[in-house]
mmCIF file of C-alpha atoms and ligand atoms in Angstrom:
data_model
loop_
_atom_site.group_PDB
_atom_site.id
_atom_site.type_symbol
_atom_site.label_atom_id
_atom_site.label_comp_id
_atom_site.label_asym_id
_atom_site.label_seq_id
_atom_site.Cartn_x
_atom_site.Cartn_y
_atom_site.Cartn_z
ATOM 1 C CA MET A 51 141.280 167.046 223.541
ATOM 2 C CA ASP A 52 144.513 167.483 225.677
ATOM 3 C CA ALA A 53 144.803 164.168 227.298
ATOM 4 C CA LEU A 54 143.177 160.739 226.907
ATOM 5 C CA VAL A 55 143.494 158.166 229.571
ATOM 6 C CA ILE A 56 142.992 154.625 228.142
ATOM 7 C CA GLY A 57 141.671 152.179 230.914
ATOM 8 C CA ALA A 58 140.710 154.928 233.576
ATOM 9 C CA GLY A 59 138.174 152.690 235.077
ATOM 10 C CA GLY A 60 140.716 150.972 237.203
ATOM 11 C CA PHE A 61 142.648 151.797 240.490
ATOM 12 C CA VAL A 62 145.010 154.502 238.987
ATOM 13 C CA GLY A 63 142.598 156.098 236.359
ATOM 14 C CA GLY A 64 140.709 158.238 238.607
ATOM 15 C CA TYR A 65 143.822 159.588 240.402
ATOM 16 C CA LEU A 66 145.443 160.287 237.161
ATOM 17 C CA ILE A 67 142.340 162.288 235.905
ATOM 18 C CA GLN A 68 142.373 164.306 239.057
ATOM 19 C CA GLU A 69 146.023 165.285 238.344
ATOM 20 C CA LEU A 70 145.411 166.039 234.765
ATOM 21 C CA ASN A 71 142.187 168.103 235.760
ATOM 22 C CA ARG A 72 144.706 170.511 237.480
ATOM 23 C CA LYS A 73 146.875 170.915 234.320
ATOM 24 C CA HIS A 74 144.617 170.469 231.413
ATOM 25 C CA ALA A 75 141.140 171.867 230.006
ATOM 26 C CA HIS A 76 139.913 169.082 228.158
ATOM 27 C CA VAL A 77 140.610 165.381 229.350
ATOM 28 C CA GLY A 78 139.002 162.119 228.149
ATOM 29 C CA ALA A 79 138.872 158.704 229.636
ATOM 30 C CA THR A 80 138.061 155.617 228.198
ATOM 31 C CA ILE A 81 136.308 152.698 230.355
ATOM 32 C CA LEU A 82 134.607 149.199 229.990
ATOM 33 C CA PRO A 83 130.989 149.384 229.930
ATOM 34 C CA LYS A 84 130.810 147.794 233.438
ATOM 35 C CA GLU A 85 132.868 150.475 234.831
ATOM 36 C CA HIS A 86 132.684 154.128 235.955
ATOM 37 C CA VAL A 87 135.133 156.824 236.528
ATOM 38 C CA SER A 88 135.458 159.890 238.565
ATOM 39 C CA GLY A 89 136.822 163.222 237.732
ATOM 40 C CA ASN A 90 135.949 165.949 235.323
ATOM 41 C CA CYS A 91 136.296 164.312 232.059
ATOM 42 C CA ASP A 92 134.613 163.038 228.576
ATOM 43 C CA VAL A 93 133.899 159.279 229.020
ATOM 44 C CA PHE A 94 134.219 156.930 225.979
ATOM 45 C CA TYR A 95 133.434 153.117 226.023
ATOM 46 C CA LEU A 96 136.458 151.349 224.588
ATOM 47 C CA ASP A 97 137.805 147.631 224.432
ATOM 48 C CA ILE A 98 141.453 147.815 223.544
ATOM 49 C CA MET A 99 140.995 144.424 221.876
ATOM 50 C CA ASN A 100 139.341 146.452 219.127
ATOM 51 C CA GLN A 101 141.722 148.495 217.035
ATOM 52 C CA THR A 102 138.935 150.039 214.635
ATOM 53 C CA ASP A 103 137.367 151.342 217.779
ATOM 54 C CA ILE A 104 140.659 153.002 219.080
ATOM 55 C CA GLU A 105 141.424 154.295 215.398
ATOM 56 C CA LYS A 106 137.671 156.012 215.462
ATOM 57 C CA LEU A 107 138.187 157.557 218.551
ATOM 58 C CA LEU A 108 141.515 158.989 218.233
ATOM 59 C CA THR A 109 140.502 160.214 214.644
ATOM 60 C CA ALA A 110 137.545 162.129 216.258
ATOM 61 C CA GLN A 111 139.268 163.506 219.438
ATOM 62 C CA ARG A 112 143.115 163.649 218.445
ATOM 63 C CA PRO A 113 144.356 163.754 222.114
ATOM 64 C CA LYS A 114 147.638 165.405 222.466
ATOM 65 C CA TYR A 115 148.637 163.177 225.263
ATOM 66 C CA ILE A 116 147.550 159.463 225.549
ATOM 67 C CA TYR A 117 148.220 157.580 228.880
ATOM 68 C CA HIS A 118 147.731 154.020 228.489
ATOM 69 C CA LEU A 119 146.754 152.226 231.652
ATOM 70 C CA ALA A 120 144.424 149.668 230.211
ATOM 71 C CA ALA A 121 145.839 146.174 231.454
ATOM 72 C CA GLN A 122 145.170 142.875 233.264
ATOM 73 C CA SER A 123 147.143 144.263 236.057
ATOM 74 C CA SER A 124 147.282 141.636 238.638
ATOM 75 C CA VAL A 125 150.333 139.107 238.936
ATOM 76 C CA PHE A 126 148.247 136.657 240.713
ATOM 77 C CA THR A 127 145.593 136.567 238.193
ATOM 78 C CA SER A 128 148.436 136.512 235.217
ATOM 79 C CA TRP A 129 149.342 132.890 236.755
ATOM 80 C CA LYS A 130 145.647 131.979 236.687
ATOM 81 C CA ASN A 131 145.016 133.313 233.417
ATOM 82 C CA PRO A 132 148.089 133.974 231.259
ATOM 83 C CA GLU A 133 146.247 133.937 227.872
ATOM 84 C CA LEU A 134 143.875 136.704 228.871
ATOM 85 C CA THR A 135 146.896 138.634 230.287
ATOM 86 C CA ILE A 136 148.791 138.258 227.058
ATOM 87 C CA ASP A 137 145.739 139.210 225.030
ATOM 88 C CA VAL A 138 145.147 142.645 226.957
ATOM 89 C CA ASN A 139 148.642 143.638 227.773
ATOM 90 C CA ILE A 140 150.448 142.894 224.585
ATOM 91 C CA LYS A 141 147.968 142.890 221.853
ATOM 92 C CA GLY A 142 145.965 145.862 223.529
ATOM 93 C CA VAL A 143 149.338 148.056 223.469
ATOM 94 C CA LEU A 144 149.802 146.890 219.753
ATOM 95 C CA HIS A 145 146.322 147.819 218.822
ATOM 96 C CA LEU A 146 146.924 151.375 220.119
ATOM 97 C CA LEU A 147 150.267 151.949 218.629
ATOM 98 C CA GLU A 148 148.939 150.734 215.263
ATOM 99 C CA ALA A 149 145.906 152.799 215.514
ATOM 100 C CA VAL A 150 148.006 156.131 216.372
ATOM 101 C CA ARG A 151 149.985 155.094 213.476
ATOM 102 C CA HIS A 152 147.098 154.969 210.922
ATOM 103 C CA VAL A 153 145.620 158.011 211.876
ATOM 104 C CA GLU A 154 146.524 160.515 209.453
ATOM 105 C CA HIS A 155 148.964 163.659 210.332
ATOM 106 C CA TYR A 156 148.644 162.731 214.133
ATOM 107 C CA TYR A 157 151.592 163.007 216.303
ATOM 108 C CA PRO A 158 150.625 162.243 220.084
ATOM 109 C CA ARG A 159 152.738 161.835 222.747
ATOM 110 C CA ILE A 160 152.137 158.326 224.357
ATOM 111 C CA LEU A 161 152.872 157.223 227.935
ATOM 112 C CA LEU A 162 152.926 153.266 228.357
ATOM 113 C CA VAL A 163 152.649 152.173 231.957
ATOM 114 C CA GLY A 164 154.963 149.234 232.443
ATOM 115 C CA SER A 165 156.133 147.438 235.858
ATOM 116 C CA GLY A 166 159.280 147.152 237.980
ATOM 117 C CA GLU A 167 158.210 143.418 237.759
ATOM 118 C CA GLU A 168 159.677 143.490 234.463
ATOM 119 C CA TYR A 169 163.122 143.227 236.131
ATOM 120 C CA GLY A 170 162.523 140.038 237.787
ATOM 121 C CA LYS A 171 165.056 138.710 240.482
ATOM 122 C CA THR A 172 167.539 141.562 241.169
ATOM 123 C CA GLU A 173 169.661 142.905 243.916
ATOM 124 C CA GLY A 174 169.875 146.429 245.145
ATOM 125 C CA ALA A 175 168.323 149.299 243.369
ATOM 126 C CA ILE A 176 167.491 148.544 239.855
ATOM 127 C CA ALA A 177 168.395 151.155 236.984
ATOM 128 C CA GLU A 178 166.540 150.894 233.812
ATOM 129 C CA THR A 179 169.336 149.782 231.709
ATOM 130 C CA ILE A 180 169.834 146.246 233.494
ATOM 131 C CA PRO A 181 168.645 143.104 231.294
ATOM 132 C CA LEU A 182 165.094 142.103 232.156
ATOM 133 C CA HIS A 183 164.148 138.727 233.784
ATOM 134 C CA PRO A 184 160.683 138.857 234.359
ATOM 135 C CA ALA A 185 159.477 135.987 236.676
ATOM 136 C CA ASN A 186 155.838 135.919 236.202
ATOM 137 C CA PRO A 187 153.259 136.242 233.066
ATOM 138 C CA TYR A 188 152.224 139.648 233.947
ATOM 139 C CA ALA A 189 155.886 140.787 233.933
ATOM 140 C CA VAL A 190 156.605 139.127 230.632
ATOM 141 C CA THR A 191 153.692 140.970 228.968
ATOM 142 C CA LYS A 192 154.776 144.410 230.491
ATOM 143 C CA ALA A 193 158.382 143.800 229.219
ATOM 144 C CA CYS A 194 157.094 143.009 225.545
ATOM 145 C CA GLN A 195 155.016 146.082 225.849
ATOM 146 C CA ASN A 196 158.139 148.004 226.802
ATOM 147 C CA MET A 197 159.914 146.535 223.646
ATOM 148 C CA LEU A 198 157.058 147.447 221.370
ATOM 149 C CA GLY A 199 157.293 151.006 222.764
ATOM 150 C CA THR A 200 160.770 151.258 222.080
ATOM 151 C CA LEU A 201 160.415 149.673 218.615
ATOM 152 C CA TYR A 202 157.503 151.929 217.504
ATOM 153 C CA ALA A 203 159.538 155.157 218.856
ATOM 154 C CA GLU A 204 162.644 154.224 217.078
ATOM 155 C CA SER A 205 161.183 152.649 213.902
ATOM 156 C CA TYR A 206 158.405 155.134 213.213
ATOM 157 C CA GLY A 207 159.301 158.080 215.211
ATOM 158 C CA MET A 208 156.576 157.944 217.225
ATOM 159 C CA GLY A 209 156.419 159.740 220.655
ATOM 160 C CA VAL A 210 156.275 156.903 222.932
ATOM 161 C CA ILE A 211 157.722 157.400 226.742
ATOM 162 C CA MET A 212 157.810 154.346 228.737
ATOM 163 C CA VAL A 213 157.469 153.863 232.502
ATOM 164 C CA ARG A 214 158.211 151.080 234.930
ATOM 165 C CA ALA A 215 155.817 151.681 237.837
ATOM 166 C CA PHE A 216 156.891 149.980 240.977
ATOM 167 C CA ASN A 217 154.090 149.007 243.724
ATOM 168 C CA HIS A 218 151.670 151.836 243.923
ATOM 169 C CA ILE A 219 149.139 151.857 246.714
ATOM 170 C CA GLY A 220 146.238 153.848 247.950
ATOM 171 C CA ALA A 221 142.412 154.182 248.735
ATOM 172 C CA GLY A 222 140.163 152.432 246.405
ATOM 173 C CA GLN A 223 142.699 149.709 245.336
ATOM 174 C CA ALA A 224 141.306 146.313 244.941
ATOM 175 C CA PRO A 225 142.076 143.669 248.007
ATOM 176 C CA ILE A 226 143.893 141.399 245.445
ATOM 177 C CA PHE A 227 146.992 143.637 246.122
ATOM 178 C CA VAL A 228 148.769 142.987 249.282
ATOM 179 C CA ALA A 229 148.465 146.406 251.220
ATOM 180 C CA SER A 230 144.806 146.860 250.316
ATOM 181 C CA ASP A 231 144.091 143.036 251.238
ATOM 182 C CA PHE A 232 145.616 143.541 254.805
ATOM 183 C CA ALA A 233 143.794 146.876 255.346
ATOM 184 C CA MET A 234 140.670 145.428 254.285
ATOM 185 C CA GLN A 235 141.137 142.362 256.727
ATOM 186 C CA ILE A 236 141.878 144.776 259.547
ATOM 187 C CA ALA A 237 138.737 146.825 258.829
ATOM 188 C CA GLU A 238 136.592 143.493 258.544
ATOM 189 C CA ILE A 239 137.994 142.505 261.829
ATOM 190 C CA GLU A 240 137.181 145.782 263.674
ATOM 191 C CA ALA A 241 133.808 145.665 262.037
ATOM 192 C CA GLY A 242 133.264 141.997 263.672
ATOM 193 C CA PHE A 243 132.883 140.458 260.226
ATOM 194 C CA ARG A 244 135.704 138.119 260.783
ATOM 195 C CA PRO A 245 137.550 136.376 263.759
ATOM 196 C CA PRO A 246 140.745 138.278 264.785
ATOM 197 C CA VAL A 247 142.974 136.393 262.843
ATOM 198 C CA MET A 248 144.758 137.741 259.469
ATOM 199 C CA GLN A 249 145.581 135.524 256.524
ATOM 200 C CA VAL A 250 148.965 136.435 254.962
ATOM 201 C CA GLY A 251 151.201 135.026 252.320
ATOM 202 C CA ASN A 252 154.946 135.583 252.016
ATOM 203 C CA LEU A 253 155.697 138.321 254.421
ATOM 204 C CA ASN A 254 159.637 138.360 253.455
ATOM 205 C CA ALA A 255 159.197 139.825 250.199
ATOM 206 C CA LYS A 256 160.468 143.532 249.830
ATOM 207 C CA ARG A 257 158.817 145.866 247.508
ATOM 208 C CA ASP A 258 159.088 149.445 246.521
ATOM 209 C CA PHE A 259 155.794 151.165 247.402
ATOM 210 C CA SER A 260 154.543 154.657 246.517
ATOM 211 C CA ASP A 261 151.403 156.703 247.015
ATOM 212 C CA VAL A 262 149.336 156.555 243.785
ATOM 213 C CA ARG A 263 148.895 160.376 243.907
ATOM 214 C CA ASP A 264 152.601 160.585 243.882
ATOM 215 C CA VAL A 265 152.764 158.077 240.945
ATOM 216 C CA VAL A 266 150.337 159.968 238.860
ATOM 217 C CA ARG A 267 152.166 163.116 239.228
ATOM 218 C CA ALA A 268 155.190 161.408 238.119
ATOM 219 C CA TYR A 269 153.397 160.164 234.938
ATOM 220 C CA SER A 270 152.320 163.688 233.996
ATOM 221 C CA LEU A 271 155.716 165.012 234.540
ATOM 222 C CA LEU A 272 157.112 162.398 232.421
ATOM 223 C CA MET A 273 154.500 162.983 229.450
ATOM 224 C CA GLU A 274 155.735 166.476 229.464
ATOM 225 C CA LYS A 275 159.393 166.238 230.053
ATOM 226 C CA GLY A 276 160.234 162.421 229.141
ATOM 227 C CA ILE A 277 162.609 161.728 226.209
ATOM 228 C CA SER A 278 160.757 159.623 223.339
ATOM 229 C CA GLY A 279 161.817 155.902 223.396
ATOM 230 C CA GLU A 280 163.193 156.180 226.833
ATOM 231 C CA THR A 281 162.140 154.166 229.844
ATOM 232 C CA TYR A 282 161.859 155.691 233.513
ATOM 233 C CA ASN A 283 161.418 154.076 236.735
ATOM 234 C CA VAL A 284 158.813 155.185 238.849
ATOM 235 C CA GLY A 285 158.949 154.339 242.498
ATOM 236 C CA SER A 286 160.020 155.603 245.991
ATOM 237 C CA GLY A 287 163.570 154.155 245.766
ATOM 238 C CA GLN A 288 163.083 152.421 248.964
ATOM 239 C CA ALA A 289 162.471 148.487 249.554
ATOM 240 C CA VAL A 290 160.082 147.732 252.358
ATOM 241 C CA SER A 291 159.114 144.072 253.494
ATOM 242 C CA ILE A 292 155.560 142.948 253.515
ATOM 243 C CA GLN A 293 156.204 142.305 257.096
ATOM 244 C CA GLU A 294 156.910 146.048 257.668
ATOM 245 C CA ILE A 295 153.609 146.862 255.923
ATOM 246 C CA LEU A 296 151.662 144.650 257.821
ATOM 247 C CA ASN A 297 153.381 146.244 260.896
ATOM 248 C CA ILE A 298 152.430 149.575 260.238
ATOM 249 C CA LEU A 299 148.649 148.781 259.572
ATOM 250 C CA LEU A 300 148.374 146.653 262.771
ATOM 251 C CA GLU A 301 149.695 149.491 264.578
ATOM 252 C CA PHE A 302 146.708 151.502 263.489
ATOM 253 C CA SER A 303 144.199 148.937 264.412
ATOM 254 C CA THR A 304 141.906 149.395 267.284
ATOM 255 C CA VAL A 305 141.774 145.508 268.131
ATOM 256 C CA SER A 306 144.495 142.689 268.897
ATOM 257 C CA ILE A 307 145.190 140.455 265.818
ATOM 258 C CA ALA A 308 146.723 137.085 265.280
ATOM 259 C CA ILE A 309 148.595 136.177 262.139
ATOM 260 C CA GLU A 310 148.117 132.920 260.044
ATOM 261 C CA GLN A 311 150.025 131.929 256.866
ATOM 262 C CA ASN A 312 147.803 130.768 254.180
ATOM 263 C CA PRO A 313 149.576 128.843 251.465
ATOM 264 C CA GLU A 314 146.722 129.960 248.878
ATOM 265 C CA LYS A 315 148.377 133.431 249.223
ATOM 266 C CA MET A 316 151.723 132.237 247.979
ATOM 267 C CA ARG A 317 152.887 132.623 244.617
ATOM 268 C CA PRO A 318 154.260 130.059 242.319
ATOM 269 C CA SER A 319 157.772 132.112 242.159
ATOM 270 C CA ASP A 320 158.092 135.288 244.003
ATOM 271 C CA VAL A 321 161.014 137.873 243.656
ATOM 272 C CA PRO A 322 162.569 138.542 247.056
ATOM 273 C CA VAL A 323 163.515 142.120 246.683
ATOM 274 C CA ILE A 324 162.437 144.806 243.985
ATOM 275 C CA GLN A 325 163.701 148.405 244.491
ATOM 276 C CA ALA A 326 163.907 151.155 241.859
ATOM 277 C CA ASP A 327 166.823 153.363 241.216
ATOM 278 C CA ILE A 328 164.708 156.723 240.107
ATOM 279 C CA SER A 329 167.963 158.684 239.415
ATOM 280 C CA ARG A 330 166.585 159.067 235.715
ATOM 281 C CA LEU A 331 162.889 160.160 236.911
ATOM 282 C CA ARG A 332 164.495 162.798 239.362
ATOM 283 C CA GLU A 333 167.048 164.032 236.956
ATOM 284 C CA ILE A 334 164.454 164.747 234.081
ATOM 285 C CA THR A 335 161.378 165.836 236.273
ATOM 286 C CA GLY A 336 162.759 166.965 239.727
ATOM 287 C CA TRP A 337 159.966 164.600 241.223
ATOM 288 C CA GLN A 338 159.898 163.783 244.670
ATOM 289 C CA PRO A 339 157.282 161.923 246.811
ATOM 290 C CA GLU A 340 154.893 163.944 248.867
ATOM 291 C CA PHE A 341 153.216 161.313 250.972
ATOM 292 C CA SER A 342 154.845 159.025 253.758
ATOM 293 C CA LEU A 343 154.129 155.307 253.788
ATOM 294 C CA GLU A 344 152.364 155.467 257.279
ATOM 295 C CA GLU A 345 150.104 158.191 255.652
ATOM 296 C CA THR A 346 149.235 156.263 252.629
ATOM 297 C CA LEU A 347 148.547 153.094 254.701
ATOM 298 C CA HIS A 348 146.311 154.920 257.246
ATOM 299 C CA THR A 349 144.276 156.556 254.267
ATOM 300 C CA MET A 350 143.827 152.886 253.035
ATOM 301 C CA LEU A 351 142.605 151.675 256.260
ATOM 302 C CA ASN A 352 140.221 154.410 256.652
ATOM 303 C CA ALA A 353 138.724 153.895 253.276
ATOM 304 C CA HIS A 354 138.073 150.279 254.072
ATOM 305 C CA ARG A 355 136.653 151.255 257.445
ATOM 306 C CA LYS A 356 134.297 153.540 255.764
ATOM 307 C CA ASN A 357 133.028 150.505 253.724
ATOM 308 C CA PHE A 358 132.102 148.891 256.903
ATOM 309 C CA GLY A 359 130.598 152.142 258.697
ATOM 310 C CA LEU A 360 133.416 152.471 260.885
ATOM 311 C CA CYS A 361 134.535 155.947 260.101
HETATM 312 O O1 A2R B 1441 140.096 144.215 234.346
HETATM 313 P P1 A2R B 1441 139.210 145.158 234.569
HETATM 314 O O2 A2R B 1441 137.767 144.723 234.178
HETATM 315 O O3 A2R B 1441 139.218 145.816 236.004
HETATM 316 O O4 A2R B 1441 139.353 146.456 233.679
HETATM 317 C C1 A2R B 1441 140.739 146.995 233.601
HETATM 318 C C2 A2R B 1441 140.964 147.688 232.336
HETATM 319 N N1 A2R B 1441 140.980 146.592 231.251
HETATM 320 C C3 A2R B 1441 140.537 146.937 229.871
HETATM 321 N N2 A2R B 1441 140.315 148.228 229.205
HETATM 322 C C4 A2R B 1441 139.986 148.317 228.028
HETATM 323 N N3 A2R B 1441 140.028 146.985 227.364
HETATM 324 C C5 A2R B 1441 140.370 145.895 227.788
HETATM 325 N N4 A2R B 1441 140.400 144.700 226.874
HETATM 326 C C6 A2R B 1441 140.618 145.863 229.096
HETATM 327 N N5 A2R B 1441 140.839 144.741 229.982
HETATM 328 C C7 A2R B 1441 141.194 145.361 230.980
HETATM 329 O O5 A2R B 1441 142.027 148.545 232.470
HETATM 330 C C8 A2R B 1441 140.967 148.103 234.429
HETATM 331 O O6 A2R B 1441 139.723 148.912 234.542
HETATM 332 C C9 A2R B 1441 141.864 149.040 233.905
HETATM 333 C C10 A2R B 1441 143.457 148.730 234.378
HETATM 334 O O7 A2R B 1441 143.211 149.046 235.664
HETATM 335 P P2 A2R B 1441 143.573 148.227 237.092
HETATM 336 O O8 A2R B 1441 143.679 146.830 236.375
HETATM 337 O O9 A2R B 1441 142.929 148.748 238.089
HETATM 338 O O10 A2R B 1441 145.100 148.745 237.249
HETATM 339 P P3 A2R B 1441 145.828 149.842 237.624
HETATM 340 O O11 A2R B 1441 146.114 149.708 239.114
HETATM 341 O O12 A2R B 1441 144.834 151.103 237.486
HETATM 342 O O13 A2R B 1441 146.927 150.274 236.969
HETATM 343 C C11 A2R B 1441 147.054 150.849 235.797
HETATM 344 C C12 A2R B 1441 148.323 150.609 235.008
HETATM 345 C C13 A2R B 1441 148.172 149.237 234.531
HETATM 346 O O14 A2R B 1441 149.050 149.120 233.343
HETATM 347 C C14 A2R B 1441 149.171 148.450 235.509
HETATM 348 O O15 A2R B 1441 149.687 147.393 234.926
HETATM 349 C C15 A2R B 1441 150.252 149.510 235.705
HETATM 350 O O16 A2R B 1441 149.571 150.607 235.802
HETATM 351 O O17 A2R B 1441 150.875 149.180 236.889
#
């Protein structure tokens, strides 16, 4: 097997498989029993809480590249259920690293997907070298994943490459994430399923948004060209406020919509600005984003509209 995507049943998995299909003959994907995955790949059911099952799969398939996406990936859920987040995100990656270590004469390259959230409160564009101050349980688990990856690369000479992905968005993303939430609300309003009032949280926060298709292209380039034990930011390099995301989406709306702040959508602690310095990614891979924010948001809105039979 050329490449295995672990946790392929989520938002990013299908996009990554499509990208890998372009490059590799034989792609595998693991999902949880309730999930499905799109793209041309062999599918395996795998819970990363079970190290023995990971080991069995790796022994049988021996993929050259392992992309680790499996995670509890929502900041909001991590406040509600920190224990689950710690189990899946920290113990899960430990199980993977240990499983790889235990398979005989097996030296794959492993890409661990972390998050820009690991940096916490920062100013300006963030380089990979600055100290981490994770400000929510999800971010803490991803910082820990990064430390484990670094440790295993340095201590056991394993081929582990770490990325810190900043906000990535696209069609099919769950509406617990802000851009998808806004797009879905607009589609619901246009379809007449809710009154023309949008519920929003903190509009001042600024984040670094990329199209998921650009993000998976960066992952695949880093898998090939990244240096083992190193961490790479993956983002657009620009900070955009949630207000701007809302404004762009509202411009695409066919109806007039009022805005209402909903305290339920505010978080216990929110980082004001997160923006990636992507010099390291650019230097090593030559990566450039291909999709504009407007194009991505329009695609997302149309995907939600389709669900309501609007286009
Ligand atoms: O939470 P679920 O039921 O949607 O399943 C998620 C899955 N997952 C697991 N897979 C195997 N064993 C587990 N114990 C386990 N727990 C959860 O990992 C989901 O299908 C997948 C992750 O996909 P998403 O939550 O949709 O994340 P996304 O947006 O695809 O992001 C991929 C990676 C994650 O590591 C994020 O933290 C990072 O990119 O930003």
